[in-house]
PDB file of C-alpha atoms in Angstrom:
ATOM      1  CA  MET A 185      34.412  85.623 -40.127  1.00 79.00           C
ATOM      2  CA  ILE A 186      36.946  87.970 -39.058  1.00 78.00           C
ATOM      3  CA  PRO A 187      38.241  85.927 -36.358  1.00 81.00           C
ATOM      4  CA  ILE A 188      38.860  82.946 -38.225  1.00 82.00           C
ATOM      5  CA  LEU A 189      40.469  84.985 -40.928  1.00 78.00           C
ATOM      6  CA  GLY A 190      42.764  86.680 -38.341  1.00 79.00           C
ATOM      7  CA  ILE A 191      43.886  82.873 -37.283  1.00 82.00           C
ATOM      8  CA  CYS A 192      44.413  81.706 -41.220  1.00 81.00           C
ATOM      9  CA  CYS A 193      46.469  84.769 -41.397  1.00 80.00           C
ATOM     10  CA  GLY A 194      48.539  83.934 -38.247  1.00 80.00           C
ATOM     11  CA  LEU A 195      48.697  80.508 -39.168  1.00 79.00           C
ATOM     12  CA  LEU A 196      49.821  81.108 -42.690  1.00 80.00           C
ATOM     13  CA  ALA A 197      52.707  83.639 -41.201  1.00 80.00           C
ATOM     14  CA  ILE A 198      53.899  80.557 -38.931  1.00 82.00           C
ATOM     15  CA  PHE A 199      53.881  78.413 -41.910  1.00 79.00           C
ATOM     16  CA  GLY A 200      56.020  80.529 -43.862  1.00 76.00           C
ATOM     17  CA  GLY A 201      58.319  81.086 -41.216  1.00 77.00           C
ATOM     18  CA  VAL A 202      58.639  77.702 -40.305  1.00 79.00           C
ATOM     19  CA  PHE A 203      58.959  76.115 -43.799  1.00 81.00           C
ATOM     20  CA  LEU A 204      59.125  78.379 -46.698  1.00 81.00           C
ATOM     21  CA  ARG A 205      62.291  80.354 -45.151  1.00 84.00           C
ATOM     22  CA  PRO A 206      64.649  77.564 -44.819  1.00 86.00           C
ATOM     23  CA  TRP A 207      63.200  76.487 -48.564  1.00 86.00           C
ATOM     24  CA  PHE A 208      64.140  79.503 -49.634  1.00 90.00           C
ATOM     25  CA  ARG A 209      67.630  79.716 -47.803  1.00 92.00           C
ATOM     26  CA  LEU A 210      68.536  75.717 -48.848  1.00 94.00           C
ATOM     27  CA  GLN A 211      67.268  77.233 -52.774  1.00 95.00           C
ATOM     28  CA  GLU A 212      69.887  80.285 -52.546  1.00 96.00           C
ATOM     29  CA  ARG A 213      72.475  77.678 -51.144  1.00 97.00           C
ATOM     30  CA  LYS A 214      71.849  75.563 -54.063  1.00 97.00           C
ATOM     31  CA  MET A 215      72.365  78.551 -56.312  1.00 97.00           C
ATOM     32  CA  GLU A 216      75.471  79.391 -54.606  1.00 97.00           C
ATOM     33  CA  LEU A 217      76.802  75.990 -54.906  1.00 97.00           C
ATOM     34  CA  GLN A 218      76.049  75.803 -58.753  1.00 97.00           C
ATOM     35  CA  ALA A 219      77.739  79.648 -59.327  1.00 96.00           C
ATOM     36  CA  GLN A 220      81.187  78.014 -57.678  1.00 96.00           C
ATOM     37  CA  MET A 221      81.088  74.988 -59.910  1.00 96.00           C
ATOM     38  CA  THR A 222      80.517  77.285 -62.860  1.00 97.00           C
ATOM     39  CA  ALA A 223      83.309  79.550 -62.252  1.00 96.00           C
ATOM     40  CA  GLU A 224      85.314  76.466 -61.349  1.00 96.00           C
ATOM     41  CA  LYS A 225      84.556  74.985 -64.748  1.00 96.00           C
ATOM     42  CA  ALA A 226      85.089  78.058 -66.109  1.00 96.00           C
ATOM     43  CA  ALA A 227      88.876  78.438 -64.841  1.00 95.00           C
ATOM     44  CA  GLN A 228      89.392  74.710 -66.081  1.00 95.00           C
ATOM     45  CA  TYR A 229      88.156  75.955 -69.604  1.00 96.00           C
ATOM     46  CA  ALA A 230      90.259  78.875 -69.472  1.00 95.00           C
ATOM     47  CA  ALA A 231      93.590  77.257 -68.501  1.00 94.00           C
ATOM     48  CA  HIS A 232      93.115  74.491 -71.130  1.00 95.00           C
ATOM     49  CA  THR A 233      92.508  76.869 -73.664  1.00 95.00           C
ATOM     50  CA  GLU A 234      95.505  78.549 -72.862  1.00 93.00           C
ATOM     51  CA  GLN A 235      97.373  75.407 -73.366  1.00 93.00           C
ATOM     52  CA  LEU A 236      95.813  74.698 -76.471  1.00 94.00           C
ATOM     53  CA  GLU A 237      96.559  78.329 -77.839  1.00 94.00           C
ATOM     54  CA  GLN A 238     100.290  77.724 -76.495  1.00 91.00           C
ATOM     55  CA  ARG A 239     100.677  74.518 -78.371  1.00 91.00           C
ATOM     56  CA  VAL A 240      98.758  76.017 -81.783  1.00 92.00           C
ATOM     57  CA  ARG A 241     101.615  79.170 -81.556  1.00 90.00           C
ATOM     58  CA  VAL A 242     104.935  76.664 -81.154  1.00 86.00           C
ATOM     59  CA  LEU A 243     103.142  74.677 -84.488  1.00 85.00           C
ATOM     60  CA  GLU A 244     102.383  77.473 -86.325  1.00 84.00           C
ATOM     61  CA  ARG A 245     106.139  78.946 -85.485  1.00 81.00           C
ATOM     62  CA  ILE A 246     107.195  75.281 -86.392  1.00 76.00           C
ATOM     63  CA  ALA A 247     105.163  75.349 -89.949  1.00 77.00           C
ATOM     64  CA  THR A 248     106.495  78.869 -90.988  1.00 77.00           C
ATOM     65  CA  ASP A 249     110.191  78.403 -89.966  1.00 71.00           C
ATOM     66  CA  LYS A 250     112.112  77.349 -92.705  1.00 66.00           C
ATOM     67  CA  GLY A 251     114.968  76.973 -90.788  1.00 64.00           C
ATOM     68  CA  ALA A 252     117.322  73.769 -90.381  1.00 57.00           C
ATOM     69  CA  ASP A 253     116.448  73.110 -86.977  1.00 70.00           C
ATOM     70  CA  LEU A 254     112.748  72.290 -88.067  1.00 70.00           C
ATOM     71  CA  SER A 255     113.230  68.247 -88.034  1.00 73.00           C
ATOM     72  CA  ASP A 256     114.530  69.020 -84.217  1.00 76.00           C
ATOM     73  CA  GLN A 257     111.953  70.838 -83.125  1.00 75.00           C
ATOM     74  CA  ILE A 258     109.456  68.381 -84.238  1.00 77.00           C
ATOM     75  CA  GLU A 259     111.372  65.494 -82.868  1.00 78.00           C
ATOM     76  CA  ARG A 260     111.829  67.456 -79.461  1.00 80.00           C
ATOM     77  CA  LEU A 261     107.883  68.010 -79.122  1.00 81.00           C
ATOM     78  CA  ARG A 262     107.240  64.314 -80.007  1.00 83.00           C
ATOM     79  CA  ASP A 263     109.526  63.631 -77.191  1.00 81.00           C
ATOM     80  CA  GLY A 264     107.931  66.338 -75.204  1.00 73.00           C
ATOM     81  CA  THR A 265     110.869  68.355 -74.259  1.00 65.00           C
ATOM     82  CA  PHE A 266     110.290  71.512 -76.514  1.00 58.00           C
ATOM     83  CA  VAL A 267     110.915  74.627 -74.675  1.00 57.00           C
ATOM     84  CA  ASN A 268     109.628  78.125 -75.949  1.00 55.00           C
TER      85      ASN A 268
END
């Protein structure tokens, strides 16, 4: 019985080294790629959020500005030539 158990342990170790180790490496690589993709998406969302915040700031300034050039600023926004 002991020799059979020894052979089984050896086969199990070989199986783990040949099949399980590469599988674990593959899973680790998949997780790394997923983390990179998530970080890239987060950066894109942050950039988009910053752009939206800038636009809201401009609109708030226009809405609260009682100056005479309000219509000019609105027209420049429509034309896409507005600069902060």
